Structures are given as structure tokens and as C-alpha cells.
Coordinates of C-alpha atoms in Angstrom, one line a residue:
M1 CA -148.7 187.4 -98.8
S2 CA -146.1 185.0 -99.9
Q3 CA -144.0 182.9 -97.6
R4 CA -140.9 184.9 -98.4
T5 CA -142.7 188.2 -97.7
T6 CA -143.9 186.7 -94.4
V7 CA -140.4 185.7 -93.4
D8 CA -139.1 189.2 -94.3
D9 CA -141.9 190.8 -92.3
L10 CA -141.3 188.9 -89.0
L11 CA -140.6 191.2 -86.1
Y12 CA -140.7 189.0 -83.0
C13 CA -141.5 185.3 -82.2
D14 CA -142.0 184.2 -78.6
N15 CA -141.9 180.4 -79.0
V16 CA -138.8 179.8 -81.2
G17 CA -137.8 176.1 -80.9
N18 CA -141.1 174.8 -79.5
T19 CA -142.6 173.7 -82.8
T20 CA -141.9 173.5 -86.5
S21 CA -145.2 175.2 -87.3
N22 CA -147.6 177.7 -85.7
L23 CA -144.9 180.1 -84.7
R24 CA -146.5 182.8 -82.5
C25 CA -145.0 185.9 -84.1
C26 CA -145.6 189.6 -84.3
Y27 CA -145.2 191.1 -87.8
N28 CA -144.0 194.5 -88.8
S29 CA -147.0 195.1 -90.9
Q30 CA -149.4 194.2 -88.1
Q31 CA -147.9 196.0 -85.0
G32 CA -151.3 196.6 -83.5
A33 CA -152.2 192.8 -83.4
P34 CA -152.9 191.3 -79.9
I35 CA -149.7 189.2 -80.1
C36 CA -147.6 192.3 -80.5
Q37 CA -149.4 194.0 -77.7
E38 CA -148.8 191.0 -75.5
N39 CA -145.1 190.8 -76.2
F40 CA -144.2 194.5 -76.3
N41 CA -145.6 195.8 -73.0
T42 CA -143.8 198.1 -70.6
K43 CA -144.6 195.9 -67.5
D44 CA -142.8 192.9 -68.9
P45 CA -140.5 194.0 -71.8
P46 CA -139.4 191.1 -74.1
F47 CA -135.7 191.7 -73.6
L48 CA -135.8 192.1 -69.8
G49 CA -133.5 189.4 -68.4
G50 CA -132.3 188.4 -71.8
C51 CA -129.2 190.5 -71.8
T52 CA -126.9 191.9 -69.1
G53 CA -126.1 195.5 -68.5
G54 CA -129.0 196.7 -70.6
N55 CA -127.0 196.6 -73.9
C56 CA -128.4 193.6 -75.7
I57 CA -126.4 194.4 -78.9
L58 CA -123.1 193.9 -77.1
S59 CA -124.2 190.9 -74.9
C60 CA -125.7 188.9 -77.8
Q61 CA -122.4 188.9 -79.7
N62 CA -120.7 187.2 -76.8
R63 CA -121.2 183.5 -77.5
A64 CA -119.8 182.3 -74.2
L65 CA -122.3 184.5 -72.4
L66 CA -125.2 183.6 -74.7
Y67 CA -124.9 179.8 -74.3
S68 CA -123.5 179.6 -70.8
S69 CA -125.5 178.7 -67.7
E70 CA -124.9 178.2 -64.0
Q71 CA -125.8 174.6 -64.4
Q72 CA -123.1 174.0 -67.0
E73 CA -120.5 175.4 -64.6
N74 CA -121.8 173.9 -61.4
P75 CA -123.8 170.7 -61.6
Y76 CA -125.7 171.3 -58.4
M77 CA -126.7 174.9 -59.1
G78 CA -129.1 176.6 -61.5
N79 CA -132.1 175.5 -63.4
G80 CA -131.0 176.0 -67.0
V81 CA -133.5 178.9 -67.8
A82 CA -130.9 181.7 -68.4
P83 CA -129.6 180.5 -71.8
I84 CA -133.1 179.8 -73.0
R85 CA -134.2 183.4 -72.1
R86 CA -131.0 184.9 -73.6
Y87 CA -131.3 183.0 -76.9
L88 CA -134.9 184.0 -77.3
T89 CA -133.8 187.6 -76.9
C90 CA -130.8 187.4 -79.2
V91 CA -132.4 185.5 -82.0
N92 CA -135.2 188.1 -82.3
L93 CA -132.9 191.1 -81.7
P94 CA -131.5 191.6 -85.3
A95 CA -135.0 192.0 -86.8
V96 CA -136.2 194.3 -84.0
A97 CA -133.0 196.4 -84.1
G98 CA -133.3 196.6 -87.9
Y99 CA -136.8 198.0 -87.8
Y100 CA -135.9 200.2 -84.8
S101 CA -133.1 201.8 -86.8
Q102 CA -135.5 202.4 -89.7
D103 CA -137.9 204.2 -87.3
V104 CA -140.9 202.2 -88.6
L105 CA -142.0 200.9 -85.1
T106 CA -144.9 202.3 -83.2
S107 CA -144.1 204.5 -80.2
G108 CA -145.3 201.9 -77.8
I109 CA -142.9 199.3 -79.1
K110 CA -140.0 201.7 -79.3
D111 CA -140.6 202.7 -75.7
T112 CA -140.5 199.1 -74.7
I113 CA -137.3 198.1 -76.5
G114 CA -135.5 201.4 -76.5
P115 CA -133.6 200.9 -73.2
F116 CA -132.0 197.7 -74.5
I117 CA -130.8 198.9 -78.0
P118 CA -128.2 201.6 -78.4
N119 CA -128.8 204.2 -81.1
N120 CA -125.4 203.6 -82.7
T121 CA -126.1 200.0 -83.7
S122 CA -124.2 199.1 -86.9
S123 CA -124.7 196.4 -89.6
D124 CA -121.5 194.7 -88.3
D125 CA -123.2 194.4 -84.9
L126 CA -126.2 192.7 -86.4
K127 CA -123.9 190.4 -88.4
G128 CA -122.2 189.4 -85.2
I129 CA -125.4 188.6 -83.5
T130 CA -126.7 186.7 -86.5
L131 CA -123.6 184.6 -86.6
A132 CA -123.8 183.9 -82.9
V133 CA -127.3 182.6 -83.0
T134 CA -127.0 180.5 -86.2
E135 CA -123.4 179.3 -86.5
C136 CA -123.5 177.5 -83.1
L137 CA -126.5 175.5 -84.3
T138 CA -124.9 174.7 -87.7
F139 CA -121.7 173.4 -86.1
T140 CA -123.6 171.4 -83.4
C141 CA -125.4 169.6 -86.2
R142 CA -122.1 169.0 -88.0
N143 CA -120.6 167.4 -84.9
A144 CA -123.7 165.3 -84.2
R145 CA -123.2 161.5 -84.6
D146 CA -126.1 161.3 -87.0
R147 CA -126.4 164.6 -88.9
A148 CA -128.9 163.3 -91.5
E149 CA -131.9 164.6 -89.5
C150 CA -130.6 168.1 -88.9
Q151 CA -128.3 168.8 -91.9
A152 CA -130.8 170.5 -94.1
K153 CA -132.6 172.3 -91.4
C154 CA -129.5 173.6 -89.7
S155 CA -127.6 174.6 -92.9
A156 CA -126.5 178.2 -93.1
V157 CA -128.7 178.8 -96.1
N158 CA -131.8 177.7 -94.1
L159 CA -130.9 179.7 -91.0
L160 CA -130.3 183.1 -92.6
T161 CA -132.7 185.6 -94.2
N162 CA -129.6 187.8 -95.0
N163 CA -126.2 188.3 -93.4
T164 CA -127.7 190.7 -90.8
S165 CA -130.8 188.7 -89.8
P166 CA -131.6 185.1 -89.0
N167 CA -134.5 183.2 -90.5
L168 CA -136.7 182.7 -87.5
E169 CA -138.6 179.9 -89.1
G170 CA -135.4 178.2 -90.1
V171 CA -133.9 178.6 -86.6
N172 CA -137.1 177.2 -85.2
G173 CA -137.0 174.1 -87.4
C174 CA -133.3 173.5 -86.6
L175 CA -133.8 173.9 -82.9
E176 CA -136.7 171.5 -83.0
S177 CA -134.5 168.9 -84.8
L178 CA -131.6 169.2 -82.4
C179 CA -133.7 169.3 -79.2
T180 CA -135.8 166.3 -80.1
G181 CA -133.1 164.3 -81.8
D182 CA -132.1 162.3 -78.7
Y183 CA -128.6 160.8 -79.0
K184 CA -128.5 161.6 -82.7
S185 CA -127.9 165.3 -81.7
L186 CA -124.9 164.5 -79.5
P187 CA -121.3 163.8 -80.6
F188 CA -119.5 160.7 -79.4
A189 CA -117.2 161.0 -76.4
D190 CA -113.5 161.2 -76.7
A191 CA -112.3 158.0 -78.4
D192 CA -109.1 158.1 -76.4
I193 CA -111.1 157.5 -73.3
V194 CA -114.2 155.5 -74.3
G195 CA -113.4 154.4 -77.9
I196 CA -114.4 150.9 -78.9
G197 CA -110.9 149.7 -78.9
V198 CA -110.1 151.2 -75.5
F199 CA -113.4 149.9 -74.1
S200 CA -112.7 146.4 -75.5
S201 CA -109.2 146.5 -73.8
Y202 CA -110.8 147.3 -70.4
I203 CA -113.2 144.4 -70.8
M204 CA -110.4 142.1 -71.9
Q205 CA -108.3 143.1 -68.8
C206 CA -111.1 142.1 -66.4
I207 CA -111.9 138.9 -68.3
L208 CA -108.2 137.8 -68.4
V209 CA -107.8 138.3 -64.7
A210 CA -110.9 136.2 -64.0
L211 CA -109.6 133.5 -66.4
L212 CA -106.2 133.5 -64.7
C213 CA -107.9 132.9 -61.4
F214 CA -109.9 130.0 -62.9
G215 CA -106.6 128.6 -64.4
L216 CA -104.8 128.7 -61.1
F217 CA -107.9 127.0 -59.5
A218 CA -107.6 124.2 -62.1
F219 CA -103.9 123.7 -61.4
D220 CA -104.6 123.7 -57.7
I221 CA -107.3 121.0 -58.1
H222 CA -104.9 118.9 -60.2
A223 CA -102.1 119.3 -57.6
R224 CA -104.3 118.7 -54.5
P225 CA -103.5 114.9 -54.0
K226 CA -99.8 115.6 -54.2
R227 CA -100.1 118.5 -51.9
R228 CA -102.1 116.5 -49.3
K229 CA -99.3 113.9 -49.2
H230 CA -96.6 116.5 -49.1
R231 CA -98.3 118.3 -46.2
Y232 CA -98.7 115.2 -44.2
L233 CA -95.0 114.4 -44.5
Y234 CA -94.1 117.9 -43.7
S235 CA -96.4 118.1 -40.6
T236 CA -94.5 115.3 -38.9
A237 CA -91.4 116.1 -36.8
Q238 CA -88.5 116.7 -39.3
P239 CA -85.2 118.4 -38.7
T240 CA -85.1 121.8 -40.3
D241 CA -81.9 121.3 -42.3
E242 CA -81.4 122.9 -45.7
S243 CA -83.5 120.4 -47.5
S244 CA -86.5 120.8 -45.2
T245 CA -86.1 124.6 -45.4
T246 CA -86.5 124.3 -49.1
S247 CA -89.5 122.1 -48.6
H248 CA -91.0 124.8 -46.3
Q249 CA -90.5 127.5 -48.9
D250 CA -92.4 125.4 -51.4
E251 CA -95.2 124.9 -48.8
G252 CA -98.4 126.9 -49.7
S253 CA -97.2 127.5 -53.2
L254 CA -99.0 126.1 -56.2
L255 CA -95.6 124.9 -57.6
I256 CA -95.5 121.6 -55.7
N257 CA -93.7 119.8 -58.5
P258 CA -90.7 121.7 -59.8
K259 CA -91.1 119.7 -63.0
N260 CA -94.5 121.1 -63.7
S261 CA -93.5 123.2 -66.6
H262 CA -97.1 124.0 -67.6
L263 CA -97.7 125.6 -64.2
R264 CA -94.5 127.5 -64.4
N265 CA -95.4 128.9 -67.8
F266 CA -98.8 129.9 -66.6
E267 CA -97.4 131.7 -63.6
N268 CA -94.9 133.5 -65.9
F269 CA -97.9 134.5 -68.0
L270 CA -99.6 135.9 -64.9
V271 CA -96.5 137.9 -64.0
D272 CA -96.1 139.3 -67.5
F273 CA -99.8 140.1 -67.8
H274 CA -99.8 141.9 -64.4
K275 CA -96.9 144.1 -65.4
A276 CA -98.6 144.9 -68.7
Q277 CA -101.9 145.9 -66.9
C278 CA -99.9 148.0 -64.4
Y279 CA -98.2 150.0 -67.1
F280 CA -101.4 150.3 -69.0
S281 CA -103.4 151.5 -66.0
S282 CA -100.7 153.8 -64.7
T283 CA -100.4 155.7 -68.0
L284 CA -104.2 156.0 -68.1
Q285 CA -104.2 157.6 -64.6
I286 CA -101.4 160.0 -65.5
A287 CA -103.4 161.0 -68.6
S288 CA -106.5 161.5 -66.4
L289 CA -104.5 163.7 -64.1
S290 CA -103.5 165.8 -67.1
T291 CA -107.1 166.6 -67.9
N292 CA -109.1 169.2 -65.9
I293 CA -110.5 166.7 -63.3
L294 CA -110.1 169.2 -60.4
T295 CA -113.1 171.2 -61.5
T296 CA -116.5 169.6 -61.3
N297 CA -117.3 168.1 -64.7
M298 CA -119.9 165.4 -64.9
L299 CA -118.7 164.3 -68.4
L300 CA -115.2 163.5 -67.1
T301 CA -116.7 161.9 -64.0
F302 CA -118.8 159.5 -66.0
M303 CA -116.0 158.7 -68.3
L304 CA -113.0 158.5 -66.0
T305 CA -114.4 157.0 -62.8
P306 CA -114.8 153.5 -64.3
L307 CA -111.2 153.8 -65.6
A308 CA -109.9 154.7 -62.1
S309 CA -111.7 151.7 -60.5
N310 CA -110.3 149.5 -63.4
G311 CA -106.9 150.5 -62.2
I312 CA -107.6 149.2 -58.8
L313 CA -109.7 146.0 -58.7
P314 CA -108.0 144.0 -61.5
I315 CA -104.6 145.1 -60.4
V316 CA -105.1 144.1 -56.8
F317 CA -106.8 140.8 -57.8
A318 CA -103.8 139.8 -60.0
Y319 CA -101.4 140.8 -57.2
V320 CA -103.3 138.5 -54.8
L321 CA -102.9 135.7 -57.3
L322 CA -99.2 136.4 -57.6
Y323 CA -98.9 136.3 -53.8
R324 CA -100.7 133.0 -53.8
C325 CA -98.1 131.7 -56.3
R326 CA -95.1 133.1 -54.3
R327 CA -94.4 135.3 -57.4
A328 CA -95.1 138.7 -55.8
S329 CA -91.5 139.9 -56.0
P330 CA -90.4 143.3 -54.7
D331 CA -90.4 144.9 -58.2
V332 CA -93.9 143.6 -58.8
T333 CA -95.0 144.9 -55.4
L334 CA -93.7 148.4 -56.0
L335 CA -95.3 148.5 -59.5
T336 CA -98.6 147.4 -58.0
L337 CA -98.4 150.0 -55.2
A338 CA -97.5 152.8 -57.7
T339 CA -100.5 151.9 -59.9
W340 CA -102.8 151.7 -56.9
I341 CA -101.7 155.1 -55.6
L342 CA -102.2 156.8 -59.0
S343 CA -105.6 155.2 -59.5
T344 CA -106.7 156.1 -55.9
I345 CA -105.8 159.7 -56.4
V346 CA -107.8 159.9 -59.6
Y347 CA -110.7 158.0 -58.1
W348 CA -111.1 160.2 -55.0
I349 CA -110.7 163.4 -57.0
L350 CA -113.6 162.3 -59.2
Y351 CA -115.7 160.8 -56.5
A352 CA -115.4 164.0 -54.4
Q353 CA -117.3 165.8 -57.1
M354 CA -120.3 163.6 -56.5
I355 CA -120.4 163.9 -52.7
P356 CA -122.1 167.3 -52.6
I357 CA -124.7 166.1 -55.1
N358 CA -125.4 162.9 -53.1
G359 CA -125.5 164.7 -49.8
D360 CA -127.2 168.0 -50.5
I361 CA -129.8 167.1 -53.1
K362 CA -132.7 165.0 -51.8
N363 CA -135.0 165.5 -54.7
E364 CA -134.5 163.0 -57.5
E365 CA -135.6 165.4 -60.2
R366 CA -133.0 168.0 -58.9
K367 CA -130.4 165.3 -58.7
Y368 CA -131.0 164.4 -62.4
R369 CA -130.6 168.1 -63.3
A370 CA -127.2 168.0 -61.6
Y371 CA -126.0 164.9 -63.6
E372 CA -127.5 166.4 -66.8
Q373 CA -124.4 168.5 -67.0
F374 CA -122.9 165.4 -68.5
M375 CA -124.9 165.9 -71.7
Y376 CA -124.1 169.5 -72.0
K377 CA -120.4 168.9 -71.5
L378 CA -120.5 166.2 -74.2
S379 CA -122.0 168.5 -76.7
A380 CA -120.0 171.7 -75.9
I381 CA -118.1 173.1 -78.9
D382 CA -116.0 176.2 -79.6
A383 CA -118.6 177.6 -82.0
C384 CA -120.9 178.0 -79.0
G385 CA -118.2 179.7 -76.9
G386 CA -117.2 176.4 -75.3
Y387 CA -120.8 175.6 -74.2
S388 CA -123.7 173.6 -75.6
A389 CA -126.3 174.7 -78.1
L390 CA -128.6 172.2 -76.5
A391 CA -128.8 174.4 -73.4
V392 CA -131.1 176.8 -75.3
C393 CA -133.7 174.1 -76.0
P394 CA -137.0 175.7 -74.8
E395 CA -138.2 172.6 -73.0
N396 CA -134.7 171.9 -71.6
F397 CA -132.7 168.9 -72.8
E398 CA -133.9 165.9 -70.7
L399 CA -132.3 163.2 -72.8
G400 CA -131.5 159.9 -71.2
K401 CA -133.0 160.8 -67.9
G402 CA -133.5 157.2 -66.7
A403 CA -130.1 156.1 -68.0
I404 CA -128.3 159.0 -66.3
V405 CA -129.9 158.3 -62.9
D406 CA -129.2 154.6 -63.2
E407 CA -125.5 155.0 -64.2
S408 CA -124.9 157.6 -61.6
H409 CA -126.2 155.2 -59.0
K410 CA -123.5 152.7 -60.1
L411 CA -120.8 155.3 -59.7
R412 CA -122.0 156.4 -56.3
I413 CA -122.6 152.9 -54.8
L414 CA -120.4 150.3 -56.6
T415 CA -117.1 152.2 -56.8
P416 CA -116.7 152.8 -53.1
I417 CA -117.3 149.1 -52.5
I418 CA -114.7 148.2 -55.1
W419 CA -112.1 150.6 -53.8
S420 CA -112.6 149.6 -50.1
F421 CA -112.4 145.9 -50.7
S422 CA -109.5 146.0 -53.1
T423 CA -107.5 148.3 -50.7
A424 CA -108.2 146.1 -47.7
C425 CA -107.0 143.0 -49.6
L426 CA -103.9 144.9 -50.9
F427 CA -102.8 145.9 -47.4
A428 CA -103.6 142.5 -46.0
V429 CA -101.2 140.9 -48.6
L430 CA -98.6 143.5 -47.8
L431 CA -98.9 142.8 -44.1
G432 CA -98.6 139.1 -44.8
K433 CA -95.4 139.7 -46.8
V434 CA -94.0 141.8 -43.9
I435 CA -94.9 139.1 -41.4
H436 CA -93.4 136.4 -43.6
W437 CA -90.2 138.4 -44.0
W438 CA -89.9 139.0 -40.3
H439 CA -90.5 135.4 -39.4
G440 CA -88.0 134.3 -42.0
R441 CA -85.3 136.5 -40.4
R442 CA -86.1 135.2 -36.9
A443 CA -86.0 131.6 -38.1
M444 CA -82.7 132.2 -39.8
Y445 CA -81.1 133.7 -36.7
S446 CA -82.7 131.0 -34.5
T447 CA -81.3 128.2 -36.6
V448 CA -77.8 129.7 -36.6
E449 CA -77.7 130.1 -32.8
S450 CA -79.4 126.9 -31.6
G451 CA -78.8 124.4 -34.4
P452 CA -81.4 122.0 -36.0
T453 CA -84.9 122.3 -34.6
Y454 CA -88.0 120.2 -35.0
E455 CA -91.5 121.1 -36.1
K456 CA -94.1 120.7 -33.4
G457 CA -97.3 118.8 -33.8
T458 CA -100.6 119.9 -32.3
Q459 CA -102.9 118.6 -29.6
H460 CA -104.8 115.4 -30.1
G461 CA -102.3 114.3 -32.8
R462 CA -103.5 116.8 -35.4
P463 CA -100.6 118.9 -36.9
T464 CA -100.9 122.7 -36.7
V465 CA -100.0 123.0 -40.3
Y466 CA -103.0 121.0 -41.2
W467 CA -105.4 123.5 -39.7
S468 CA -103.3 126.4 -40.9
Y469 CA -103.4 125.1 -44.5
F470 CA -107.2 124.7 -44.6
G471 CA -107.8 128.0 -42.9
G472 CA -105.6 129.8 -45.4
E473 CA -107.2 127.9 -48.3
A474 CA -110.7 129.0 -47.1
I475 CA -109.7 132.6 -46.7
Y476 CA -108.0 132.6 -50.2
W477 CA -110.9 131.1 -52.1
L478 CA -113.4 133.3 -50.2
T479 CA -111.3 136.3 -51.2
A480 CA -111.1 135.1 -54.8
L481 CA -114.9 134.7 -54.9
C482 CA -115.4 138.2 -53.7
F483 CA -113.0 139.5 -56.3
L484 CA -114.9 137.7 -59.1
V485 CA -118.1 139.4 -57.8
G486 CA -116.1 142.6 -57.9
I487 CA -115.1 141.9 -61.6
C488 CA -118.8 141.7 -62.4
M489 CA -119.4 145.1 -60.7
Q490 CA -116.5 146.5 -62.7
L491 CA -117.9 145.2 -66.0
S492 CA -121.1 146.9 -65.1
L493 CA -119.3 150.2 -64.5
L494 CA -117.5 149.9 -67.8
S495 CA -120.8 149.4 -69.5
I496 CA -121.7 153.1 -68.7
G497 CA -120.0 154.0 -72.0
T498 CA -122.5 151.9 -73.9
S499 CA -125.5 152.6 -71.7
L500 CA -125.2 156.4 -72.3
N501 CA -124.4 155.9 -76.0
M502 CA -121.0 157.7 -75.7
M503 CA -119.1 155.3 -77.9
N504 CA -118.9 154.9 -81.7
Q505 CA -118.7 151.2 -82.1
M506 CA -117.6 151.4 -85.7
H507 CA -114.7 153.7 -85.1
W508 CA -111.6 151.4 -85.2
S509 CA -108.8 153.9 -85.6
F510 CA -105.1 153.3 -85.2
G511 CA -105.2 154.1 -81.5
Q512 CA -108.1 151.8 -80.9
I513 CA -106.3 148.9 -82.5
V514 CA -103.2 149.6 -80.4
A515 CA -105.3 149.6 -77.2
V516 CA -106.6 146.1 -77.9
T517 CA -103.2 144.6 -78.8
I518 CA -101.6 145.6 -75.5
W519 CA -102.5 142.2 -74.1
V520 CA -101.1 140.3 -77.1
P521 CA -97.3 140.1 -76.0
P522 CA -97.9 138.3 -72.7
L523 CA -100.4 136.0 -74.3
L524 CA -98.1 135.2 -77.2
G525 CA -95.2 134.6 -74.8
W526 CA -97.3 132.0 -72.9
V527 CA -98.4 130.3 -76.2
Y528 CA -94.8 130.2 -77.4
N529 CA -93.5 128.7 -74.1
E530 CA -96.3 126.1 -74.0
G531 CA -95.6 125.2 -77.6
T532 CA -91.9 124.8 -76.9
E533 CA -92.6 122.5 -73.9
I534 CA -95.0 120.4 -76.0
W535 CA -92.4 120.1 -78.8
K536 CA -89.7 119.1 -76.3
G537 CA -92.0 116.5 -74.8
G538 CA -92.6 115.1 -78.2
Q539 CA -88.9 115.0 -79.0
S540 CA -88.1 113.2 -75.7
G541 CA -91.0 110.7 -76.2
E542 CA -92.7 111.8 -73.0

């Protein structure tokens, strides 16, 4: 018997997708074979559980029903068996229904399948089923990041015997290719969220904040001798006239020398950069809120949670630096608060989806199955009814098991630490601003009512401002060090996009280039101002 005759003679195969050879099939010409008796028995009919309502012809044309599973809807429910069972039923149904309508099946087989197949089955019904079980596989291959492995096996020509019957051997080979193709079978994630340009922009944001911190540290070291002398003069008893008040306002600021134009330019760069990152992060959070983040979706959780934390840690870090420089103006404060509020809302909506998984599932294998929804959501397409063809892989799709568990651990452990520390620092700075404003008002009214006053020294001849200065310095640098550690954590979170192979690193589209260049304006402004100062210094001979 030729191969073509064998394909045409196939009646039912019970292991489609498990192997590219040695299909265990019952043939129409050999209905009395043991394999046929095993599959077509009244105690365990082959279509039992494979279709709902007893009408397999109708159920198998519904792609959303065919490829859906409880696990894809709810990440901590289900075991992924239902779509495997349904697909095995539906891919065999056209051949069985065709022979059933021709009345060439034995009475035993007809009694087994009769309750599941209506008598009025038409060729259009069989076409609909054939398209449902083959077209989804073809389009899944077309959307794959590397379709070279599956393109020939999953082509429509290879998957069809005719327009009313799928080629079971072709479907078997296509499924084997998709289910064992690892990341090659998956599409890339949405480039607007984790594209190479957007990803690079997130990394640049974190690195620039860290570099700005180191830059201010360098200026602080350079100004320390002048500051020590200034602080000694200030700590002695001096009348608080207008000039001393001005000196007090400069106290604690990095801008000890008003003529230090380089420091002034650097602080202006910090202000401009902070505004740019606030606008950038705020728009990202608004875009995140416009997606369907209120429903549990592990794909969105893995993609958007690092973005939400990136709208918190670098923002608060830069604001602390601005507070240090006395440049945290009211407009900057309001912009920072607005960005923090938006990022916090998005973060807790996403993190709340992980809480039931973390609390209710103790078994690590079961926890992985919950996070596995990420892969199914990533590969879901309209041709499969909005679900994933990989859900019908007979051995389940356990791609990236170790990576998913590791990256989910980062989301569950690191993000609460980042949010808690950043939030505590933000409100500490805001409290400091309120206290400073309140003391300023009291000092102003006290000066008006009682006239000039004198600063008090401390016991044992050591000025209070001396201890206050070094206490404040220690707290600031300890906080900055913790923020730098947090930046390392944030970079680790951002690496999830590369660890789970969600990103096409060669896809530099228009939007990706725009995302990177968002940091160029403040950087060019700083370069221009520095160049102008250097040119002026050369002209004046300084």
C-alpha cells in the first residue's frame, strides 16, 4: 500500500503530536485490528470528554472552545489537559465522520461514536473542523520568531488531505515541530513594551540616575574643604541679619560657591533629566492602565511589573538628589508625586495578581504551572480563537521552566523591597520639606518680632551645626548607597525581558529609536551649557 493510500485510509490516531513517526492509528481497511478495538470501545469512547454537549461536530468548529483551557484563563487553576483531549478528538473527527456518513464502519465502531456525531453532518461542517485544527497551527508557525523549522511542516499543503479532512501525519509533524521548538515557536512580545529600544531606554534611565549621583558625589568631595571652613564660620555666634540668612539658605547645599558654574549646569541637567523621566514614566503607566491589567494575565505581569517599579525607584532617587541640591521646587515635587502615584497604582494591581499564587500554591511544580500562563498568553493569536496552539501539545508546553521560576522570584521578592524603600524615602523627603517650610515661617516671624538673634553653640564648645551636618551627611550617603543597590535590583528586573527571550534585539523600528532619544535633550543641554562656559572662560583668559 502506498503512502498516499495509507494517509487516505487513516481512521483514527491516538498519539497525534507525540512523535513524527510510529503513529498509532486505526485504518478503515483494518477495523478489526487490536488498535481499533482498543480505541473504539463502549466503556471508554474516543470522543468522551473531547467535546461538550455531545455534539462534537458543532463543538470542534468553535476555535475559542477548542484551544481554551482553565489554566489560560486562571493561572492558578486547571492542569492544561482539556485542550489536549479536545484537539485529539477534533483532529480525528473529520475522517471518522466521513466514514460514518458513508456507512462503511463496523457496527461496534458506529455504536461507540454514534452519540457524538449527528446524522445531518454536512461537508461544510467538516471543512469548518478541518480549518479549525489546521489553520491555527499554520498561523502559529507564521508568527513564530524563527519559522524556518516549522514552515514546511505546518504549511497548508502539508496539513490537508483535502478540504474536508486534515492530514494526520502532517498535523503530527507540525505539532512535533511547534511543541519541541522551544523559544523558536514563540513570537516576540509587544515591542512597544519590551522592544530593544524601549528596553535600552529603561537601562539608560537607571544608569543615568546612578551617574548623576556619582557626579554630585564628586562635586561634594571637591567642595568639602570650602564647606568645612564655611560651616565653622557659620557655627560661631553671628547676628541673623539678611546676609547671614542668605548664608543659612546656602548651608547644606552643594552650591557653596555661587561662581561654580559647572555645578550649576550639572544641577540644571539633573532637573531637566528628572522632568524627562517623570514624563516618560507617567505616560508608560497611563498606557499600562489602558491595557487589560485588571484581569489576571501573567504575560502582562511579567512585562509591566518591571516598568512600574522603574517608574518608582529612579524617580524617587533623582528627587532625593534634587532635595540634596535644594532644587526640589514645588512643580518638581508635584510632578514626582504624580508619577509615583501612577506607578504605585499599576504596580499593586499587577502584584495583587501574584499574591494568590504565592500564598495558596506550596508545590513548586504547581506554581510553575501557574506562571506558565505567560507562555500561552505570549503565543495566543486570533486564528486560535484568541488562545494558544501550544496548549494542545500532548506533553504540555514546559518551555523555560527554570527561567520562569527564577524570574517570578525576582518579581515576588525584589519589587516589594524596591517599592517600600523608595516610598519611605519619598515621604521622608516630603516630611523634611514640610518641617523646613514650617521652621522658616517661625524664624521669619520671630525675627520680625524680636529683632536680630544669635546662633547658639553647643556644650563643650562644639557647635550643634557641626553634629547636625555630619549626621545629615551620614544619612544621605547611606540612603544613596541603598538606592544604588536598588538600581542593581531594578536592572535585574529589567533583564527579565532578555532572560525569557521576549525581545527581538534586531528590531530597531521608528518607535524604538524614539524611545532611546528621549534622554538626548537634557544631555545636549548640559553639553551646550558646559561648552558655553568653557568658551567664555577661554575668552576671558581664566
